[in-house]
Amino acid sequence: MGKVLAMLLIILLALASVTGYLFLTRKIISWERQIADGQIQLEKEQLTLDAGKAKLEAGKRQSSEGKKEYELAENNLFLVLADKLLIGRKGFKEARERIAEGDKKLAEGEDKVNIGEKRLDAGKLELRRGREQLKLAKVALVACAIGAAFFISVSIVLGFRWRRSLARIFMHTDAKPTTD
């Protein structure tokens, strides 16, 4: 009876190894696809972030140039007098408002770029973790394949070695022989 239990245990271990191998194979294919999609998404996000940074730098340059022009105009007595007399001080007021609005947009742009950088870093970290988990899954896949091969081999070898004693157990009948 011990041989039968040992054989059943070895066959169950072989089946578990084969099942694990098939399950991990399916999961690894799915994870590889997800990692590839994640890499593509990460590259798109990097391009978007780079474009945002370029736009922000252009805005900073433009703001800096505008502020310099405003300071030069403010220091020019002729322009200050012309603004007071002709426009009623609206020109410099509008310029200050536009500068304040530009600074506000620059601050919003910097916030968006910072958020984008954080999201990109989080995506890179998640992708790195996914790749590490994929490597571990591939190691487990190899272990399942080796386990399946080992347990199948052992069950075949023991099946041949124990075939007579196993046959006696399964073919044993309780009926008494009849004498005719």
mmCIF file with all atom_site columns, C-alpha atoms in Angstrom:
data_model
loop_
_atom_site.group_PDB
_atom_site.id
_atom_site.type_symbol
_atom_site.label_atom_id
_atom_site.label_alt_id
_atom_site.label_comp_id
_atom_site.label_asym_id
_atom_site.label_entity_id
_atom_site.label_seq_id
_atom_site.pdbx_PDB_ins_code
_atom_site.Cartn_x
_atom_site.Cartn_y
_atom_site.Cartn_z
_atom_site.occupancy
_atom_site.B_iso_or_equiv
_atom_site.pdbx_formal_charge
_atom_site.auth_seq_id
_atom_site.auth_comp_id
_atom_site.auth_asym_id
_atom_site.auth_atom_id
_atom_site.pdbx_PDB_model_num
ATOM 1   C CA . MET A 1 1   ? 0.000   0.000   0.000   1.00 0.00 ? 1   MET A CA 1
ATOM 2   C CA . GLY A 1 2   ? 2.962   2.318   0.657   1.00 0.00 ? 2   GLY A CA 1
ATOM 3   C CA . LYS A 1 3   ? 4.082   1.992   -2.949  1.00 0.00 ? 3   LYS A CA 1
ATOM 4   C CA . VAL A 1 4   ? 0.652   3.007   -4.198  1.00 0.00 ? 4   VAL A CA 1
ATOM 5   C CA . LEU A 1 5   ? 0.629   6.099   -1.979  1.00 0.00 ? 5   LEU A CA 1
ATOM 6   C CA . ALA A 1 6   ? 4.170   6.988   -3.041  1.00 0.00 ? 6   ALA A CA 1
ATOM 7   C CA . MET A 1 7   ? 3.215   6.577   -6.692  1.00 0.00 ? 7   MET A CA 1
ATOM 8   C CA . LEU A 1 8   ? 0.098   8.727   -6.262  1.00 0.00 ? 8   LEU A CA 1
ATOM 9   C CA . LEU A 1 9   ? 2.105   11.418  -4.488  1.00 0.00 ? 9   LEU A CA 1
ATOM 10  C CA . ILE A 1 10  ? 4.736   11.487  -7.234  1.00 0.00 ? 10  ILE A CA 1
ATOM 11  C CA . ILE A 1 11  ? 2.061   11.632  -9.945  1.00 0.00 ? 11  ILE A CA 1
ATOM 12  C CA . LEU A 1 12  ? 0.304   14.474  -8.102  1.00 0.00 ? 12  LEU A CA 1
ATOM 13  C CA . LEU A 1 13  ? 3.600   16.362  -7.829  1.00 0.00 ? 13  LEU A CA 1
ATOM 14  C CA . ALA A 1 14  ? 4.185   15.849  -11.546 1.00 0.00 ? 14  ALA A CA 1
ATOM 15  C CA . LEU A 1 15  ? 0.692   17.146  -12.334 1.00 0.00 ? 15  LEU A CA 1
ATOM 16  C CA . ALA A 1 16  ? 1.204   20.150  -10.039 1.00 0.00 ? 16  ALA A CA 1
ATOM 17  C CA . SER A 1 17  ? 4.502   20.945  -11.760 1.00 0.00 ? 17  SER A CA 1
ATOM 18  C CA . VAL A 1 18  ? 2.950   20.684  -15.230 1.00 0.00 ? 18  VAL A CA 1
ATOM 19  C CA . THR A 1 19  ? 0.001   22.837  -14.128 1.00 0.00 ? 19  THR A CA 1
ATOM 20  C CA . GLY A 1 20  ? 2.377   25.422  -12.662 1.00 0.00 ? 20  GLY A CA 1
ATOM 21  C CA . TYR A 1 21  ? 4.386   25.411  -15.880 1.00 0.00 ? 21  TYR A CA 1
ATOM 22  C CA . LEU A 1 22  ? 1.296   25.964  -18.029 1.00 0.00 ? 22  LEU A CA 1
ATOM 23  C CA . PHE A 1 23  ? -0.071  28.655  -15.706 1.00 0.00 ? 23  PHE A CA 1
ATOM 24  C CA . LEU A 1 24  ? 3.237   30.537  -15.570 1.00 0.00 ? 24  LEU A CA 1
ATOM 25  C CA . THR A 1 25  ? 3.684   30.287  -19.331 1.00 0.00 ? 25  THR A CA 1
ATOM 26  C CA . ARG A 1 26  ? 0.340   31.972  -19.865 1.00 0.00 ? 26  ARG A CA 1
ATOM 27  C CA . LYS A 1 27  ? 1.057   34.629  -17.229 1.00 0.00 ? 27  LYS A CA 1
ATOM 28  C CA . ILE A 1 28  ? 4.554   35.352  -18.571 1.00 0.00 ? 28  ILE A CA 1
ATOM 29  C CA . ILE A 1 29  ? 3.196   35.941  -22.067 1.00 0.00 ? 29  ILE A CA 1
ATOM 30  C CA . SER A 1 30  ? 0.607   38.339  -20.628 1.00 0.00 ? 30  SER A CA 1
ATOM 31  C CA . TRP A 1 31  ? 3.180   40.143  -18.471 1.00 0.00 ? 31  TRP A CA 1
ATOM 32  C CA . GLU A 1 32  ? 5.620   40.518  -21.364 1.00 0.00 ? 32  GLU A CA 1
ATOM 33  C CA . ARG A 1 33  ? 2.859   42.127  -23.405 1.00 0.00 ? 33  ARG A CA 1
ATOM 34  C CA . GLN A 1 34  ? 1.999   44.463  -20.525 1.00 0.00 ? 34  GLN A CA 1
ATOM 35  C CA . ILE A 1 35  ? 5.649   45.437  -20.096 1.00 0.00 ? 35  ILE A CA 1
ATOM 36  C CA . ALA A 1 36  ? 5.960   46.169  -23.810 1.00 0.00 ? 36  ALA A CA 1
ATOM 37  C CA . ASP A 1 37  ? 2.802   48.311  -23.681 1.00 0.00 ? 37  ASP A CA 1
ATOM 38  C CA . GLY A 1 38  ? 4.124   50.052  -20.575 1.00 0.00 ? 38  GLY A CA 1
ATOM 39  C CA . GLN A 1 39  ? 7.427   50.796  -22.297 1.00 0.00 ? 39  GLN A CA 1
ATOM 40  C CA . ILE A 1 40  ? 5.601   52.332  -25.265 1.00 0.00 ? 40  ILE A CA 1
ATOM 41  C CA . GLN A 1 41  ? 3.425   54.413  -22.917 1.00 0.00 ? 41  GLN A CA 1
ATOM 42  C CA . LEU A 1 42  ? 6.508   55.510  -20.989 1.00 0.00 ? 42  LEU A CA 1
ATOM 43  C CA . GLU A 1 43  ? 8.211   56.655  -24.179 1.00 0.00 ? 43  GLU A CA 1
ATOM 44  C CA . LYS A 1 44  ? 5.102   58.627  -25.190 1.00 0.00 ? 44  LYS A CA 1
ATOM 45  C CA . GLU A 1 45  ? 4.968   60.255  -21.765 1.00 0.00 ? 45  GLU A CA 1
ATOM 46  C CA . GLN A 1 46  ? 8.674   61.121  -22.014 1.00 0.00 ? 46  GLN A CA 1
ATOM 47  C CA . LEU A 1 47  ? 8.072   62.858  -25.344 1.00 0.00 ? 47  LEU A CA 1
ATOM 48  C CA . THR A 1 48  ? 5.113   64.755  -23.881 1.00 0.00 ? 48  THR A CA 1
ATOM 49  C CA . LEU A 1 49  ? 7.193   65.781  -20.874 1.00 0.00 ? 49  LEU A CA 1
ATOM 50  C CA . ASP A 1 50  ? 10.056  66.925  -23.083 1.00 0.00 ? 50  ASP A CA 1
ATOM 51  C CA . ALA A 1 51  ? 7.643   69.001  -25.164 1.00 0.00 ? 51  ALA A CA 1
ATOM 52  C CA . GLY A 1 52  ? 6.195   70.493  -21.975 1.00 0.00 ? 52  GLY A CA 1
ATOM 53  C CA . LYS A 1 53  ? 9.661   71.359  -20.686 1.00 0.00 ? 53  LYS A CA 1
ATOM 54  C CA . ALA A 1 54  ? 10.554  73.005  -23.999 1.00 0.00 ? 54  ALA A CA 1
ATOM 55  C CA . LYS A 1 55  ? 7.323   75.007  -23.937 1.00 0.00 ? 55  LYS A CA 1
ATOM 56  C CA . LEU A 1 56  ? 7.999   76.042  -20.331 1.00 0.00 ? 56  LEU A CA 1
ATOM 57  C CA . GLU A 1 57  ? 11.540  77.168  -21.174 1.00 0.00 ? 57  GLU A CA 1
ATOM 58  C CA . ALA A 1 58  ? 10.221  79.174  -24.125 1.00 0.00 ? 58  ALA A CA 1
ATOM 59  C CA . GLY A 1 59  ? 7.659   80.777  -21.819 1.00 0.00 ? 59  GLY A CA 1
ATOM 60  C CA . LYS A 1 60  ? 10.362  81.634  -19.275 1.00 0.00 ? 60  LYS A CA 1
ATOM 61  C CA . ARG A 1 61  ? 12.488  83.251  -21.985 1.00 0.00 ? 61  ARG A CA 1
ATOM 62  C CA . GLN A 1 62  ? 9.526   85.193  -23.297 1.00 0.00 ? 62  GLN A CA 1
ATOM 63  C CA . SER A 1 63  ? 8.583   86.315  -19.764 1.00 0.00 ? 63  SER A CA 1
ATOM 64  C CA . SER A 1 64  ? 12.128  87.385  -19.031 1.00 0.00 ? 64  SER A CA 1
ATOM 65  C CA . GLU A 1 65  ? 12.298  89.388  -22.245 1.00 0.00 ? 65  GLU A CA 1
ATOM 66  C CA . GLY A 1 66  ? 8.915   90.981  -21.503 1.00 0.00 ? 66  GLY A CA 1
ATOM 67  C CA . LYS A 1 67  ? 10.003  91.949  -17.991 1.00 0.00 ? 67  LYS A CA 1
ATOM 68  C CA . LYS A 1 68  ? 13.198  93.516  -19.357 1.00 0.00 ? 68  LYS A CA 1
ATOM 69  C CA . GLU A 1 69  ? 11.205  95.501  -21.911 1.00 0.00 ? 69  GLU A CA 1
ATOM 70  C CA . TYR A 1 70  ? 8.810   96.633  -19.184 1.00 0.00 ? 70  TYR A CA 1
ATOM 71  C CA . GLU A 1 71  ? 11.691  97.784  -16.985 1.00 0.00 ? 71  GLU A CA 1
ATOM 72  C CA . LEU A 1 72  ? 13.236  99.677  -19.895 1.00 0.00 ? 72  LEU A CA 1
ATOM 73  C CA . ALA A 1 73  ? 9.913   101.287 -20.720 1.00 0.00 ? 73  ALA A CA 1
ATOM 74  C CA . GLU A 1 74  ? 9.319   102.155 -17.073 1.00 0.00 ? 74  GLU A CA 1
ATOM 75  C CA . ASN A 1 75  ? 12.722  103.865 -16.907 1.00 0.00 ? 75  ASN A CA 1
ATOM 76  C CA . ASN A 1 76  ? 12.010  105.858 -20.083 1.00 0.00 ? 76  ASN A CA 1
ATOM 77  C CA . LEU A 1 77  ? 10.494  109.173 -18.978 1.00 0.00 ? 77  LEU A CA 1
ATOM 78  C CA . PHE A 1 78  ? 9.088   109.879 -22.431 1.00 0.00 ? 78  PHE A CA 1
ATOM 79  C CA . LEU A 1 79  ? 7.071   106.631 -22.423 1.00 0.00 ? 79  LEU A CA 1
ATOM 80  C CA . VAL A 1 80  ? 5.891   107.206 -18.840 1.00 0.00 ? 80  VAL A CA 1
ATOM 81  C CA . LEU A 1 81  ? 4.652   110.693 -19.726 1.00 0.00 ? 81  LEU A CA 1
ATOM 82  C CA . ALA A 1 82  ? 3.028   109.469 -22.941 1.00 0.00 ? 82  ALA A CA 1
ATOM 83  C CA . ASP A 1 83  ? 1.249   106.746 -20.976 1.00 0.00 ? 83  ASP A CA 1
ATOM 84  C CA . LYS A 1 84  ? -0.010  109.222 -18.383 1.00 0.00 ? 84  LYS A CA 1
ATOM 85  C CA . LEU A 1 85  ? -1.141  111.846 -20.858 1.00 0.00 ? 85  LEU A CA 1
ATOM 86  C CA . LEU A 1 86  ? -2.382  109.834 -23.827 1.00 0.00 ? 86  LEU A CA 1
ATOM 87  C CA . ILE A 1 87  ? -3.656  106.563 -22.394 1.00 0.00 ? 87  ILE A CA 1
ATOM 88  C CA . GLY A 1 88  ? -4.380  107.511 -18.793 1.00 0.00 ? 88  GLY A CA 1
ATOM 89  C CA . ARG A 1 89  ? -1.870  105.065 -17.256 1.00 0.00 ? 89  ARG A CA 1
ATOM 90  C CA . LYS A 1 90  ? -3.582  102.091 -18.844 1.00 0.00 ? 90  LYS A CA 1
ATOM 91  C CA . GLY A 1 91  ? -0.538  100.917 -20.828 1.00 0.00 ? 91  GLY A CA 1
ATOM 92  C CA . PHE A 1 92  ? 1.713   100.167 -17.866 1.00 0.00 ? 92  PHE A CA 1
ATOM 93  C CA . LYS A 1 93  ? -1.221  98.772  -15.887 1.00 0.00 ? 93  LYS A CA 1
ATOM 94  C CA . GLU A 1 94  ? -2.038  96.355  -18.721 1.00 0.00 ? 94  GLU A CA 1
ATOM 95  C CA . ALA A 1 95  ? 1.624   95.413  -18.999 1.00 0.00 ? 95  ALA A CA 1
ATOM 96  C CA . ARG A 1 96  ? 1.821   94.641  -15.264 1.00 0.00 ? 96  ARG A CA 1
ATOM 97  C CA . GLU A 1 97  ? -1.353  92.541  -15.542 1.00 0.00 ? 97  GLU A CA 1
ATOM 98  C CA . ARG A 1 98  ? 0.053   90.634  -18.505 1.00 0.00 ? 98  ARG A CA 1
ATOM 99  C CA . ILE A 1 99  ? 3.315   90.018  -16.638 1.00 0.00 ? 99  ILE A CA 1
ATOM 100 C CA . ALA A 1 100 ? 1.381   88.760  -13.592 1.00 0.00 ? 100 ALA A CA 1
ATOM 101 C CA . GLU A 1 101 ? -0.749  86.529  -15.829 1.00 0.00 ? 101 GLU A CA 1
ATOM 102 C CA . GLY A 1 102 ? 2.405   85.213  -17.516 1.00 0.00 ? 102 GLY A CA 1
ATOM 103 C CA . ASP A 1 103 ? 4.000   84.472  -14.141 1.00 0.00 ? 103 ASP A CA 1
ATOM 104 C CA . LYS A 1 104 ? 0.850   82.622  -13.104 1.00 0.00 ? 104 LYS A CA 1
ATOM 105 C CA . LYS A 1 105 ? 0.911   80.538  -16.298 1.00 0.00 ? 105 LYS A CA 1
ATOM 106 C CA . LEU A 1 106 ? 4.613   79.818  -15.776 1.00 0.00 ? 106 LEU A CA 1
ATOM 107 C CA . ALA A 1 107 ? 3.900   78.605  -12.242 1.00 0.00 ? 107 ALA A CA 1
ATOM 108 C CA . GLU A 1 108 ? 1.108   76.369  -13.519 1.00 0.00 ? 108 GLU A CA 1
ATOM 109 C CA . GLY A 1 109 ? 3.397   75.056  -16.245 1.00 0.00 ? 109 GLY A CA 1
ATOM 110 C CA . GLU A 1 110 ? 6.144   74.283  -13.727 1.00 0.00 ? 110 GLU A CA 1
ATOM 111 C CA . ASP A 1 111 ? 3.609   72.437  -11.571 1.00 0.00 ? 111 ASP A CA 1
ATOM 112 C CA . LYS A 1 112 ? 2.467   70.391  -14.561 1.00 0.00 ? 112 LYS A CA 1
ATOM 113 C CA . VAL A 1 113 ? 6.067   69.562  -15.507 1.00 0.00 ? 113 VAL A CA 1
ATOM 114 C CA . ASN A 1 114 ? 6.851   68.535  -11.921 1.00 0.00 ? 114 ASN A CA 1
ATOM 115 C CA . ILE A 1 115 ? 3.755   66.332  -11.800 1.00 0.00 ? 115 ILE A CA 1
ATOM 116 C CA . GLY A 1 116 ? 4.710   64.846  -15.162 1.00 0.00 ? 116 GLY A CA 1
ATOM 117 C CA . GLU A 1 117 ? 8.232   64.089  -13.948 1.00 0.00 ? 117 GLU A CA 1
ATOM 118 C CA . LYS A 1 118 ? 6.851   62.381  -10.837 1.00 0.00 ? 118 LYS A CA 1
ATOM 119 C CA . ARG A 1 119 ? 4.438   60.308  -12.924 1.00 0.00 ? 119 ARG A CA 1
ATOM 120 C CA . LEU A 1 120 ? 7.224   59.376  -15.321 1.00 0.00 ? 120 LEU A CA 1
ATOM 121 C CA . ASP A 1 121 ? 9.492   58.340  -12.447 1.00 0.00 ? 121 ASP A CA 1
ATOM 122 C CA . ALA A 1 122 ? 6.666   56.273  -10.949 1.00 0.00 ? 122 ALA A CA 1
ATOM 123 C CA . GLY A 1 123 ? 6.092   54.640  -14.330 1.00 0.00 ? 123 GLY A CA 1
ATOM 124 C CA . LYS A 1 124 ? 9.787   53.822  -14.670 1.00 0.00 ? 124 LYS A CA 1
ATOM 125 C CA . LEU A 1 125 ? 9.803   52.319  -11.194 1.00 0.00 ? 125 LEU A CA 1
ATOM 126 C CA . GLU A 1 126 ? 6.697   50.256  -11.925 1.00 0.00 ? 126 GLU A CA 1
ATOM 127 C CA . LEU A 1 127 ? 8.205   49.047  -15.198 1.00 0.00 ? 127 LEU A CA 1
ATOM 128 C CA . ARG A 1 128 ? 11.436  48.086  -13.411 1.00 0.00 ? 128 ARG A CA 1
ATOM 129 C CA . ARG A 1 129 ? 9.461   46.152  -10.783 1.00 0.00 ? 129 ARG A CA 1
ATOM 130 C CA . GLY A 1 130 ? 7.486   44.416  -13.516 1.00 0.00 ? 130 GLY A CA 1
ATOM 131 C CA . ARG A 1 131 ? 10.683  43.337  -15.241 1.00 0.00 ? 131 ARG A CA 1
ATOM 132 C CA . GLU A 1 132 ? 12.068  41.995  -11.962 1.00 0.00 ? 132 GLU A CA 1
ATOM 133 C CA . GLN A 1 133 ? 8.874   40.042  -11.316 1.00 0.00 ? 133 GLN A CA 1
ATOM 134 C CA . LEU A 1 134 ? 9.007   38.697  -14.864 1.00 0.00 ? 134 LEU A CA 1
ATOM 135 C CA . LYS A 1 135 ? 12.552  37.444  -14.261 1.00 0.00 ? 135 LYS A CA 1
ATOM 136 C CA . LEU A 1 136 ? 11.400  35.697  -11.086 1.00 0.00 ? 136 LEU A CA 1
ATOM 137 C CA . ALA A 1 137 ? 8.457   34.169  -12.938 1.00 0.00 ? 137 ALA A CA 1
ATOM 138 C CA . LYS A 1 138 ? 10.806  32.837  -15.614 1.00 0.00 ? 138 LYS A CA 1
ATOM 139 C CA . VAL A 1 139 ? 12.985  31.242  -12.920 1.00 0.00 ? 139 VAL A CA 1
ATOM 140 C CA . ALA A 1 140 ? 9.863   29.672  -11.399 1.00 0.00 ? 140 ALA A CA 1
ATOM 141 C CA . LEU A 1 141 ? 8.858   28.471  -14.884 1.00 0.00 ? 141 LEU A CA 1
ATOM 142 C CA . VAL A 1 142 ? 12.192  26.693  -15.283 1.00 0.00 ? 142 VAL A CA 1
ATOM 143 C CA . ALA A 1 143 ? 11.797  25.189  -11.805 1.00 0.00 ? 143 ALA A CA 1
ATOM 144 C CA . CYS A 1 144 ? 8.339   23.899  -12.716 1.00 0.00 ? 144 CYS A CA 1
ATOM 145 C CA . ALA A 1 145 ? 9.655   22.416  -15.963 1.00 0.00 ? 145 ALA A CA 1
ATOM 146 C CA . ILE A 1 146 ? 12.523  20.678  -14.163 1.00 0.00 ? 146 ILE A CA 1
ATOM 147 C CA . GLY A 1 147 ? 10.143  19.476  -11.437 1.00 0.00 ? 147 GLY A CA 1
ATOM 148 C CA . ALA A 1 148 ? 7.691   18.136  -13.993 1.00 0.00 ? 148 ALA A CA 1
ATOM 149 C CA . ALA A 1 149 ? 10.439  16.310  -15.881 1.00 0.00 ? 149 ALA A CA 1
ATOM 150 C CA . PHE A 1 150 ? 11.860  14.883  -12.661 1.00 0.00 ? 150 PHE A CA 1
ATOM 151 C CA . PHE A 1 151 ? 8.549   13.679  -11.214 1.00 0.00 ? 151 PHE A CA 1
ATOM 152 C CA . ILE A 1 152 ? 7.377   12.227  -14.522 1.00 0.00 ? 152 ILE A CA 1
ATOM 153 C CA . SER A 1 153 ? 10.694  10.371  -14.889 1.00 0.00 ? 153 SER A CA 1
ATOM 154 C CA . VAL A 1 154 ? 10.548  9.075   -11.335 1.00 0.00 ? 154 VAL A CA 1
ATOM 155 C CA . SER A 1 155 ? 6.952   7.904   -11.744 1.00 0.00 ? 155 SER A CA 1
ATOM 156 C CA . ILE A 1 156 ? 7.846   6.068   -14.973 1.00 0.00 ? 156 ILE A CA 1
ATOM 157 C CA . VAL A 1 157 ? 10.922  4.426   -13.431 1.00 0.00 ? 157 VAL A CA 1
ATOM 158 C CA . LEU A 1 158 ? 9.074   3.418   -10.277 1.00 0.00 ? 158 LEU A CA 1
ATOM 159 C CA . GLY A 1 159 ? 6.092   2.272   -12.335 1.00 0.00 ? 159 GLY A CA 1
ATOM 160 C CA . PHE A 1 160 ? 8.329   -0.173  -14.204 1.00 0.00 ? 160 PHE A CA 1
ATOM 161 C CA . ARG A 1 161 ? 10.168  -1.284  -11.079 1.00 0.00 ? 161 ARG A CA 1
ATOM 162 C CA . TRP A 1 162 ? 7.017   -1.748  -9.055  1.00 0.00 ? 162 TRP A CA 1
ATOM 163 C CA . ARG A 1 163 ? 4.767   -3.010  -11.835 1.00 0.00 ? 163 ARG A CA 1
ATOM 164 C CA . ARG A 1 164 ? 4.421   -6.519  -10.418 1.00 0.00 ? 164 ARG A CA 1
ATOM 165 C CA . SER A 1 165 ? 3.648   -5.466  -6.866  1.00 0.00 ? 165 SER A CA 1
ATOM 166 C CA . LEU A 1 166 ? 1.298   -2.721  -8.099  1.00 0.00 ? 166 LEU A CA 1
ATOM 167 C CA . ALA A 1 167 ? -0.408  -5.174  -10.431 1.00 0.00 ? 167 ALA A CA 1
ATOM 168 C CA . ARG A 1 168 ? -0.951  -7.576  -7.533  1.00 0.00 ? 168 ARG A CA 1
ATOM 169 C CA . ILE A 1 169 ? -2.575  -4.831  -5.487  1.00 0.00 ? 169 ILE A CA 1
ATOM 170 C CA . PHE A 1 170 ? -4.933  -3.745  -8.263  1.00 0.00 ? 170 PHE A CA 1
ATOM 171 C CA . MET A 1 171 ? -5.610  -7.199  -9.675  1.00 0.00 ? 171 MET A CA 1
ATOM 172 C CA . HIS A 1 172 ? -6.076  -8.881  -6.332  1.00 0.00 ? 172 HIS A CA 1
ATOM 173 C CA . THR A 1 173 ? -9.495  -10.415 -6.033  1.00 0.00 ? 173 THR A CA 1
ATOM 174 C CA . ASP A 1 174 ? -11.126 -11.626 -2.871  1.00 0.00 ? 174 ASP A CA 1
ATOM 175 C CA . ALA A 1 175 ? -12.986 -14.427 -4.620  1.00 0.00 ? 175 ALA A CA 1
ATOM 176 C CA . LYS A 1 176 ? -11.961 -17.924 -3.698  1.00 0.00 ? 176 LYS A CA 1
ATOM 177 C CA . PRO A 1 177 ? -10.798 -20.164 -6.472  1.00 0.00 ? 177 PRO A CA 1
ATOM 178 C CA . THR A 1 178 ? -13.399 -22.721 -7.488  1.00 0.00 ? 178 THR A CA 1
ATOM 179 C CA . THR A 1 179 ? -12.624 -26.324 -8.224  1.00 0.00 ? 179 THR A CA 1
ATOM 180 C CA . ASP A 1 180 ? -14.703 -27.689 -10.997 1.00 0.00 ? 180 ASP A CA 1
#
